Coordinates of C-alpha atoms and ligand atoms in Angstrom, one line a residue:
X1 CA 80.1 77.2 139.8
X2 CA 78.2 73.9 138.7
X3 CA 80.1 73.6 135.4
X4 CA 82.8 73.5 137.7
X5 CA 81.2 70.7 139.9
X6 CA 80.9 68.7 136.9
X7 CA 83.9 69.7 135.5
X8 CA 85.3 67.9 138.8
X9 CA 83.4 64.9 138.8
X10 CA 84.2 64.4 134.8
X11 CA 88.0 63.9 135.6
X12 CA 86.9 61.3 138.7
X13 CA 85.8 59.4 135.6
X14 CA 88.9 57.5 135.0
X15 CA 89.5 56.9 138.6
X16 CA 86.1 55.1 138.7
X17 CA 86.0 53.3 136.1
X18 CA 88.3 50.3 137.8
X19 CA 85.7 49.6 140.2
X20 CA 82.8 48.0 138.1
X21 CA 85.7 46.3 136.0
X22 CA 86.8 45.0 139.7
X23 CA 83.7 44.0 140.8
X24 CA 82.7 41.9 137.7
X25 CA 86.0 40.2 137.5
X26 CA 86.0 39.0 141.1
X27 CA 82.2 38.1 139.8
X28 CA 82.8 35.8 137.5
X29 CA 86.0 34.3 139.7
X30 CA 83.0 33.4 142.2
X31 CA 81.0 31.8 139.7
X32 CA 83.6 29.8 137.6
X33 CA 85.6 28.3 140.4
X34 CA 83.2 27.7 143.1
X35 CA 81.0 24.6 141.7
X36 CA 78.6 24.1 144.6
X37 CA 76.7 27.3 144.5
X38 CA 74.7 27.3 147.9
X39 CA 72.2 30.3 148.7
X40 CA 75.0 32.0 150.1
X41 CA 77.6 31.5 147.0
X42 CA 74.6 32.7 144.7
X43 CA 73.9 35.6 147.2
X44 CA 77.4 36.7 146.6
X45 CA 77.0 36.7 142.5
X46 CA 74.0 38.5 142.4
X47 CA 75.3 41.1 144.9
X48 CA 78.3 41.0 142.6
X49 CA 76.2 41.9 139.5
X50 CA 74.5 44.4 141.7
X51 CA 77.9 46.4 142.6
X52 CA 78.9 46.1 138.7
X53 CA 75.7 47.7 137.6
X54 CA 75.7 50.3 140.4
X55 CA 79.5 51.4 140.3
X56 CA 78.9 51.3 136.5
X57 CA 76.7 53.6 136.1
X58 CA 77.9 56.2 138.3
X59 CA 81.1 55.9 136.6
X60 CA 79.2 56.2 133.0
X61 CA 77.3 59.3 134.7
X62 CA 80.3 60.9 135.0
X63 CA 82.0 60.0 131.8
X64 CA 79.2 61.8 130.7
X65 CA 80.1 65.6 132.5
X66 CA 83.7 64.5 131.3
X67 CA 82.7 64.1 127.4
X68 CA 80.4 67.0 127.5
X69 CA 83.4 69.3 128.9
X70 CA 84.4 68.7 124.8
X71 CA 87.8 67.6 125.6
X72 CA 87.7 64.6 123.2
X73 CA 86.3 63.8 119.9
X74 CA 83.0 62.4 119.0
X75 CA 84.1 60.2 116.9
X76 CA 86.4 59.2 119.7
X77 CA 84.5 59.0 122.5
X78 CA 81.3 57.0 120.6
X79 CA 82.0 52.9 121.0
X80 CA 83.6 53.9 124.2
X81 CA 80.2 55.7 125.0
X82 CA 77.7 52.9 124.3
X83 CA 79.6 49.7 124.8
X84 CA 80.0 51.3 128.7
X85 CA 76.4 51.6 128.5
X86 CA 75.5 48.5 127.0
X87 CA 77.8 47.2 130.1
X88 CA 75.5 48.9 132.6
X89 CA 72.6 47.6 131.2
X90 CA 73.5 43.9 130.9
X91 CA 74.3 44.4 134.5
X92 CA 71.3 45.6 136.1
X93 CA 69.0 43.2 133.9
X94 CA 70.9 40.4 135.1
X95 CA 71.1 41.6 138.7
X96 CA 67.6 41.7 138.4
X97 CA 66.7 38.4 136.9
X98 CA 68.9 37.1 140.2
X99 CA 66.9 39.3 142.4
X100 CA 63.9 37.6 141.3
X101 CA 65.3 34.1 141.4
X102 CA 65.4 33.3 137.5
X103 CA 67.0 30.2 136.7
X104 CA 70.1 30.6 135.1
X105 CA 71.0 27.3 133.0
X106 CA 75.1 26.4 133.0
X107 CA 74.9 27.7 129.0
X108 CA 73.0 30.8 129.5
X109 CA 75.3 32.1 132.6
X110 CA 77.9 31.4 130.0
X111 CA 77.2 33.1 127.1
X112 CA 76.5 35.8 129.7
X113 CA 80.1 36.0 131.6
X114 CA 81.5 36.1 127.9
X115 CA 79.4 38.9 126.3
X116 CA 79.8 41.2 129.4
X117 CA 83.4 40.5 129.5
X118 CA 83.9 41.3 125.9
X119 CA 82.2 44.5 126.6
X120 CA 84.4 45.3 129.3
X121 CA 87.7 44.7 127.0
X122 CA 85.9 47.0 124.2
X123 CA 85.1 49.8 126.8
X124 CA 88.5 50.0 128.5
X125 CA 90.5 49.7 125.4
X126 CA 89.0 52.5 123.6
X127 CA 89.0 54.7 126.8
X128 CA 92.5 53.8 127.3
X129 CA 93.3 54.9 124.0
X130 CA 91.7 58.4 124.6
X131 CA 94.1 58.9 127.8
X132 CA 96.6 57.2 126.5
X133 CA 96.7 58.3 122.9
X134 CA 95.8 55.9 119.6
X135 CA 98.1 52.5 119.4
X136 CA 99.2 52.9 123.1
X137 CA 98.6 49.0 123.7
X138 CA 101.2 47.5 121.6
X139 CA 103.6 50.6 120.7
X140 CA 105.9 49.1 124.1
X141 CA 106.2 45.7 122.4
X142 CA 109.8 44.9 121.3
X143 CA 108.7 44.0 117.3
X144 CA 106.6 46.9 117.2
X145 CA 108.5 49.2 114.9
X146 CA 108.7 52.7 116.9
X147 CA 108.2 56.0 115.2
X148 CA 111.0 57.8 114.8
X149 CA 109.6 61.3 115.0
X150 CA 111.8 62.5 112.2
X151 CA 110.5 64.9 109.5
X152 CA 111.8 65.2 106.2
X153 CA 111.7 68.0 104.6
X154 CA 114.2 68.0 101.4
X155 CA 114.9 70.7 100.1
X156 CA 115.8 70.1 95.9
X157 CA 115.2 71.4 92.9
X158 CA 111.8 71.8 92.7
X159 CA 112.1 72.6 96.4
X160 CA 115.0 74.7 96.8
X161 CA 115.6 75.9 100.2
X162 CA 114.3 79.4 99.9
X163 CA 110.9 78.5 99.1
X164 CA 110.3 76.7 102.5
X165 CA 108.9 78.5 105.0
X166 CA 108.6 78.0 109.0
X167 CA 104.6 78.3 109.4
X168 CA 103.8 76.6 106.1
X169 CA 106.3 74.1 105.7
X170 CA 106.7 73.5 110.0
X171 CA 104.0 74.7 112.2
X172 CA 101.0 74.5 110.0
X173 CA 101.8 70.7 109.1
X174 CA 101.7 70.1 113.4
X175 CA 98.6 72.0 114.2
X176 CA 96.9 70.8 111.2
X177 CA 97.7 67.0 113.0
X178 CA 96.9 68.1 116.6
X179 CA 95.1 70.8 117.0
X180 CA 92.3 71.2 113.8
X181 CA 90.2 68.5 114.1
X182 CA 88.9 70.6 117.3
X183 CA 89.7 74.5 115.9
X184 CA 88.3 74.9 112.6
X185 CA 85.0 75.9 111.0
X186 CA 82.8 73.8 112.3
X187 CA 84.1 72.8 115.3
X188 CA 85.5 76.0 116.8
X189 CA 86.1 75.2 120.2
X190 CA 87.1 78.5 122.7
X191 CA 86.1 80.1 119.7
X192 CA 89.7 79.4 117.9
X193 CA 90.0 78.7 114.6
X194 CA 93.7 77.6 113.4
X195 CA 92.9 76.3 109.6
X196 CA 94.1 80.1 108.6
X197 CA 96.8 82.2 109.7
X198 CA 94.5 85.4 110.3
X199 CA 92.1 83.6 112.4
X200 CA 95.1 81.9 114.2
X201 CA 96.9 84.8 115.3
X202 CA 93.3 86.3 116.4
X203 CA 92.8 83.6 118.4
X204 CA 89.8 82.7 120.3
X205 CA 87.1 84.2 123.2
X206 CA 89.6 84.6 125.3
X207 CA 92.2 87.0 123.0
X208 CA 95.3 86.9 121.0
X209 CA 95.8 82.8 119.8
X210 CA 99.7 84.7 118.9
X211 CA 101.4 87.8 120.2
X212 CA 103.8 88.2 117.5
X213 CA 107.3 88.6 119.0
X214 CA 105.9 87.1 122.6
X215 CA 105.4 83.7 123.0
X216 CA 104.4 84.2 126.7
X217 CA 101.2 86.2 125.8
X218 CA 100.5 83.8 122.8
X219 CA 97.3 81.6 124.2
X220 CA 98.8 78.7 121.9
X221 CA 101.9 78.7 123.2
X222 CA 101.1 79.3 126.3
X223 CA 98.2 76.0 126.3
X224 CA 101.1 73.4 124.8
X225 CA 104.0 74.6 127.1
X226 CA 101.7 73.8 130.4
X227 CA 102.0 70.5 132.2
X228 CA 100.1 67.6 130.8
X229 CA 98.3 67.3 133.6
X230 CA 97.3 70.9 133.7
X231 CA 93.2 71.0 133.0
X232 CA 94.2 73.6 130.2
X233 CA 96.6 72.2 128.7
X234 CA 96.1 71.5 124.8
X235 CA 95.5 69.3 123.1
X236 CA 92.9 68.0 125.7
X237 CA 92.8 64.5 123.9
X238 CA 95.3 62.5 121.5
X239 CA 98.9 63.1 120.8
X240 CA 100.5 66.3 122.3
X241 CA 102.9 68.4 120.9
X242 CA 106.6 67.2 121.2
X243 CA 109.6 69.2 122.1
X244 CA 111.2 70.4 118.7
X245 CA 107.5 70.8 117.5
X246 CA 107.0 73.7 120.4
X247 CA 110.6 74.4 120.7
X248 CA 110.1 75.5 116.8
X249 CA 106.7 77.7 117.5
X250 CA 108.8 79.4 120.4
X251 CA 111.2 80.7 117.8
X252 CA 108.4 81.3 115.1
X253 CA 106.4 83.6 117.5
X254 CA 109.5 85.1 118.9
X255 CA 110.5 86.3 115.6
X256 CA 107.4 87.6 114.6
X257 CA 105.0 85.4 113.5
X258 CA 105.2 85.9 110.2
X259 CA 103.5 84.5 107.5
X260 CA 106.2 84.2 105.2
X261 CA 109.9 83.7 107.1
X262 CA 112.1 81.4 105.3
X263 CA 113.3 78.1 106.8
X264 CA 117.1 79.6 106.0
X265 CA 116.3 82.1 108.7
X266 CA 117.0 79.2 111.0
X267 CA 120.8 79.6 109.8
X268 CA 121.8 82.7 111.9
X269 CA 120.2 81.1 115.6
X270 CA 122.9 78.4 116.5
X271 CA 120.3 76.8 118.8
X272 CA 116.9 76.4 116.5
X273 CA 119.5 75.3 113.5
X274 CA 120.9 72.4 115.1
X275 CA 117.5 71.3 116.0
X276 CA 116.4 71.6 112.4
X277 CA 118.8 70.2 110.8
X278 CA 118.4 67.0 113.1
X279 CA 115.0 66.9 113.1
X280 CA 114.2 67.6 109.5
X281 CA 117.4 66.4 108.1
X282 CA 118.2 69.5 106.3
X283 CA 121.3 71.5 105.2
X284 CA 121.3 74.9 105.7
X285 CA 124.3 75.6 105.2
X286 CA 124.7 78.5 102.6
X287 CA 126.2 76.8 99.4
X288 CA 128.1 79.0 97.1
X289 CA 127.3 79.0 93.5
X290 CA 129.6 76.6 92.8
X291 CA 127.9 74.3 94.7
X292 CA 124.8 74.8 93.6
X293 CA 125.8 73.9 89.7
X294 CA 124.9 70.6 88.5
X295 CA 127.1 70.4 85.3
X296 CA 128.5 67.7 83.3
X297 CA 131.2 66.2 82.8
X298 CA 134.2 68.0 80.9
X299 CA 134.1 65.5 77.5
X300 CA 137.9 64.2 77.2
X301 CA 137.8 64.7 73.5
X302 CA 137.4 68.5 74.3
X303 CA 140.4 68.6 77.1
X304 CA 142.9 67.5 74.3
X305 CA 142.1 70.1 72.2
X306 CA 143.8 72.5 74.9
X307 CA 147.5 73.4 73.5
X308 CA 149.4 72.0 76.6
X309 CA 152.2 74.6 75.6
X310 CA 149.4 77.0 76.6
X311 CA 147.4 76.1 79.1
X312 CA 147.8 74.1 82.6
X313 CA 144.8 73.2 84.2
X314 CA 143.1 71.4 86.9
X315 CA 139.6 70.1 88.0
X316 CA 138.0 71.7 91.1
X317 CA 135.5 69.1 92.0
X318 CA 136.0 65.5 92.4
X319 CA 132.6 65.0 89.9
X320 CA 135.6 66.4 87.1
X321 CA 132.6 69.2 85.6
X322 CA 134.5 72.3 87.1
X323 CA 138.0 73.8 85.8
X324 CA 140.7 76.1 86.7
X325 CA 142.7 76.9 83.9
X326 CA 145.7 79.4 83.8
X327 CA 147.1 80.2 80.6
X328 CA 151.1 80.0 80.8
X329 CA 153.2 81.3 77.6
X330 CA 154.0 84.6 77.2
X331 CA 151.5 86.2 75.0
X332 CA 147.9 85.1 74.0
X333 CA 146.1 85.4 70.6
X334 CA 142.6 85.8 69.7
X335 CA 142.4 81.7 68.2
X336 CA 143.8 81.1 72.2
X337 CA 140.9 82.1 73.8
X338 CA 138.5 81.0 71.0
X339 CA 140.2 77.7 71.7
X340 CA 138.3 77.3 75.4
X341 CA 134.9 78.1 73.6
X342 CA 134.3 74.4 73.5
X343 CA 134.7 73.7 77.0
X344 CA 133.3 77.5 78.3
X345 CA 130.9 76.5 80.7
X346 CA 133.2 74.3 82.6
X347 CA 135.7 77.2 83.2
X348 CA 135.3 78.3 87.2
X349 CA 138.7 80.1 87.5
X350 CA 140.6 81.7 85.2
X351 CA 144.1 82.9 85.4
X352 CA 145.2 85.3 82.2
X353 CA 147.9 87.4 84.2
X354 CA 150.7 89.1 82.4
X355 CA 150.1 88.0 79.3
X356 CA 149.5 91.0 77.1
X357 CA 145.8 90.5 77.3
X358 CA 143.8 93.3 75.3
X359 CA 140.5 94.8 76.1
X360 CA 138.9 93.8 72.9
X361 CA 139.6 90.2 73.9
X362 CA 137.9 90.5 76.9
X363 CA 134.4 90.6 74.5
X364 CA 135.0 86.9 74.2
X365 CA 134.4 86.4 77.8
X366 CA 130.6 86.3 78.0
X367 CA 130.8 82.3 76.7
X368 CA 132.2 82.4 80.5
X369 CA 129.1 81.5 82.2
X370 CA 130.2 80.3 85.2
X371 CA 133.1 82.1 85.9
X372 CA 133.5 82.7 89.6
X373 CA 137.4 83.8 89.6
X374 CA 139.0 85.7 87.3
X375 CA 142.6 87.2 87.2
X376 CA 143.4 89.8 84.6
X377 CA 146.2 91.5 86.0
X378 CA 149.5 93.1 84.6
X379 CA 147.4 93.5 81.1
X380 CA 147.6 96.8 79.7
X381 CA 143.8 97.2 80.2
X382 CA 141.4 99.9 80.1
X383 CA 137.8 100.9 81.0
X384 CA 136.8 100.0 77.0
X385 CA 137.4 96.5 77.8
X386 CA 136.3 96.2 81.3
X387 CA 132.8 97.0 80.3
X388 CA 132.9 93.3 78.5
X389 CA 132.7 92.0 82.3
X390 CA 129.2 93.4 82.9
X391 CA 127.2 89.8 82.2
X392 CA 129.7 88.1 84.4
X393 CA 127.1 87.3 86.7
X394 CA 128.4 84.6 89.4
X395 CA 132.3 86.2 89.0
X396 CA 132.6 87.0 92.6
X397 CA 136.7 87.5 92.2
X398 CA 138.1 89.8 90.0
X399 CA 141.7 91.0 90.2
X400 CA 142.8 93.6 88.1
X401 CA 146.1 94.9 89.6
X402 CA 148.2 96.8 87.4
X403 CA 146.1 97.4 84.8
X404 CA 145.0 101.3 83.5
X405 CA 141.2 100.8 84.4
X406 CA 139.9 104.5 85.9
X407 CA 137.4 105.2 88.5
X408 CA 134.6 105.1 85.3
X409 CA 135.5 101.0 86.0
X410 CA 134.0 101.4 89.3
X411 CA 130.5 101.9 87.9
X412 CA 130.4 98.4 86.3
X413 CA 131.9 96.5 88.9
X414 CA 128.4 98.0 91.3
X415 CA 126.3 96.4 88.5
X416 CA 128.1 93.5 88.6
X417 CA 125.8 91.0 91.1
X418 CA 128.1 88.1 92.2
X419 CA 130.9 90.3 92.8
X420 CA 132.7 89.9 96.4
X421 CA 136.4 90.8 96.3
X422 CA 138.0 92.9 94.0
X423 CA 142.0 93.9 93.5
X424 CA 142.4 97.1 92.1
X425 CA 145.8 97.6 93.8
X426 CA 148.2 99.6 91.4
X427 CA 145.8 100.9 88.7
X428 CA 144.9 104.3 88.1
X429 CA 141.6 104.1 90.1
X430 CA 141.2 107.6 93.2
X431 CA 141.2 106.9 96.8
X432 CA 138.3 109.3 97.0
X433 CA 136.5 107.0 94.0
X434 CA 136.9 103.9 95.9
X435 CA 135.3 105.6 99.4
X436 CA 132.3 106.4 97.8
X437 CA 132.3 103.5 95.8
X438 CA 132.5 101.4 99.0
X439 CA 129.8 103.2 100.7
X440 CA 127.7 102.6 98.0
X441 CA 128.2 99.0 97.9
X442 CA 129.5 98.0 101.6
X443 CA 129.6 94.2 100.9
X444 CA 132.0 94.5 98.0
X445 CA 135.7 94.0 99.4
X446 CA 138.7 96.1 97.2
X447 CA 142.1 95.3 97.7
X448 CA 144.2 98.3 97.2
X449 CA 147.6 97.0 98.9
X450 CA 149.2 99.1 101.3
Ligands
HEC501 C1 89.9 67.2 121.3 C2 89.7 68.6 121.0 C3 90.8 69.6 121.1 C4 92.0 69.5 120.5 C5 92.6 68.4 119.7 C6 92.7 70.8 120.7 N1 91.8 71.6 121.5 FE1 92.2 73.5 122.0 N2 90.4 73.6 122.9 C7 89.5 72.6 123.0 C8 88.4 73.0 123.8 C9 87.2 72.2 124.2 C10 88.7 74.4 124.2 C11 87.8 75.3 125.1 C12 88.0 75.0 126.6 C13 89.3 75.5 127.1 O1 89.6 76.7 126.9 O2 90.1 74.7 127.7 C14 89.9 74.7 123.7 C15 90.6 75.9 123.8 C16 91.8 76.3 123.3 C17 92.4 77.5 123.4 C18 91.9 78.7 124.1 C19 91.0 79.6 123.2 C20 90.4 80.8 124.0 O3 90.7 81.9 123.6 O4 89.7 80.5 124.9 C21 93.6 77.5 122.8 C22 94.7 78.6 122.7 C23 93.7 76.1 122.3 N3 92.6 75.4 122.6 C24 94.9 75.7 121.6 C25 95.0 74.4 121.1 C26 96.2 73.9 120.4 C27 97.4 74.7 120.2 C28 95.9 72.6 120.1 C29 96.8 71.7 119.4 C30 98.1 71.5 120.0 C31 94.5 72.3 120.5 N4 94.0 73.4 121.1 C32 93.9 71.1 120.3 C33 89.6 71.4 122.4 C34 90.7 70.9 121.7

């Protein structure tokens, strides 16, 4: 009940505050601009000094319940704290002095009027800048360069996508800026502690800080999301929360809290992604493996070396480091193929359809390292040869239609990682092997024609 009491006359505070900073104004308007000062004109200054003093320190008595409620920092609240006081002070000893008739010379009254108004500037500034936030002064002023609230958060390299993760990389970042300097180990106000996950989803005296999956039982969502004017809402002091920043601990909590979910989670929720990418100007979108490769360019020198009776080709990228090659005479030799060795890497797609490719030829492929699409068909190929493809790691295409390759093939193409789409349509592969292949590896498509 009487914490309550103060609690109330703590948040008068900033309502009383204007009245000492009225009265002293209107002070020293009296004693600047009124040069004769009769009995009655002094009367009216020292009653003037009298108000200040007494309106002063009732508002400082109550700044007191309000700082001791812990809603603002120390560190914060000190110059705010004593130049007030100081203020108070002043006042009463030069209320006094009047009382008693001292004899204020022209110089003395002065130097007076300006110290007590520099204290009056110091005091309100910094206790506008705990209601108001830090920088609140200037921050409307046109040449005053705004903050644009925008996170960056590249993903590269040595920061690829998947190792970002929504509490690390997002929430720990905000709460770390608003929330820790009053929850951690040595301050541990409500008796919540956020500097570690654990003690964060514990929360504090009064339960759970998260309810994973339940943002509406989660004491830390539940303390940002209420109205700033709301006694409990958090943080208490300095700058809240913004939109995206809860909008992003919604999602987190509602999909369970968990230490470890990857930013790319973000991908398969239309509503959070958009706001990510925004926000944090990343790319989510998935990028195929092609994408992902950084190669060189394909050396001239190397292209000419292609037999142009041979082989057409084309690049795939406009950076010229990808190629799709198709090899276009009737039959191909062993120097053919050892021909591309030089330029391997750089081979994407490859088209060697109906040429009277053999399966020991296909041993050459492994210098293939980025292969992605690969058409074999009408080659009178077996099994022998299609046990070459195994290291063909990013080949995600494969078509092998009207070839002689068995269901025995079938056990390969399950090892083979990349692999999306495969055409087996006219080989001697069972119906009955390509169920159970396919409900042994569902996201594998096989084209079998009709
Ligand atoms: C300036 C200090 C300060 C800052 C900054 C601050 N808090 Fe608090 N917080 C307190 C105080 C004091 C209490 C205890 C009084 C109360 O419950 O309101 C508290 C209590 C809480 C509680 C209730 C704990 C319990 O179980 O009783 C939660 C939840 C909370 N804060 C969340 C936050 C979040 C989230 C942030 C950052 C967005 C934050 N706080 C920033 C001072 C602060």
């Amino acid at each position: 009940m009487t914490s309550e009491i103060f609690e109330f006359l703590g948040s008068l505070h900033p309502l009383l505050v204007h009245l000492p900073i009225g009265f002293i104004l209107l002070t020293f308007l009296v004693d600047i601009f009124i040069k004769k000062k009769n009995n009655a004109v002094k009367g009216v200054i020292t009653l003037g000094w009298f108000f200040s003093f007494l309106s002063g320190a009732i508002a400082t008595l109550f700044g007191w319940f309000l700082g001791s409620n812990n809603y603002y920092f120390e560190s914060q609240i000190d110059i705010h704290k004593w130049s007030g006081i100081a203020f108070v002070g002043i006042a009463f000893i030069i209320w006094l002095l009047r009382f008693l008739n001292f004899h204020f010379s022209r110089f003395f009254s002065r130097f007076i009027n300006l110290t007590v108004l520099i204290l009056v500037l110091v005091t309100s500034h910094y206790g506008g800048e705990m209601t108001h936030g830090k920088g609140y002064l200037l921050k409307n002023l046109p040449y005053v360069k705004k903050e644009l609230n925008q996170k960056i958060l590249l993903a590269d390299k040595d920061n690829p996508l998947d190792s970002l993760y929504v509490y690390e990389d997002m929430i720990y970042p905000v709460l770390e800026e608003k929330c820790i300097a009053c929850h951690n180990q040595n301050n541990t106000y409500g008796g919540l502690n956020m500097t570690a996950y654990e003690s964060l989803i514990k929360g504090g005296n009064n339960g759970a800080g998260i309810m994973k999956g339940n943002p509406y039982q989660s004491a830390i969502f539940k303390r940002v999301n209420l109205s700033q004017n709301h006694p409990k809402f958090m943080p208490p002091s300095g700058t809240p929360m913004n939109y995206d920043e809860v909008a992003i601990l919604h999602w987190w909590i509602d999909n369970g809290a968990k230490r470890k979910i990857p930013l790319v989670k973000f991908r398969n929720d239309n509503s959070i992604r958009k706001l990510v990418e925004e926000k944090y100007q990343l790319d989510l979108k998935e990028k195929s493996y092609l994408e992902t490769l950084k190669l060189s360019v394909v050396p001239d020198e190397k292209l000419k070396l292609l037999n142009e009776e041979k082989f057409q080709w084309r690049f795939l990228t406009n950076e010229n480091s990808l190629l799709d090659l198709k090899f276009t005479a009737k039959k191909i030799s062993v120097n053919d193929l050892k021909s591309l060795d030089q330029i391997g890497e750089h081979i994407a797609w490859l088209n060697l359809s109906d040429c009277q490719l053999t399966d020991d030829m296909l041993s050459h492929f492994s210098k293939f390292t980025n292969l992605t699409r690969l058409r074999i068909q009408k080659n009178r190929l077996t099994d022998k040869g299609i046990k070459f493809l195994n290291d063909l790691e990013n080949l995600n295409e494969l078509n092998l239609y009207g070839t002689r390759i068995t269901d025995a093939s079938l056990e390969v193409f399950s090892q083979m990682k990349g692999l999306k789409k495969i055409f087996l349509w006219n080989t001697r592969v069972s119906a009955n092997g390509i169920k159970s292949f396919k409900s042994l590896n569902p996201a594998i498509e096989i084209i079998t024609g009709l």
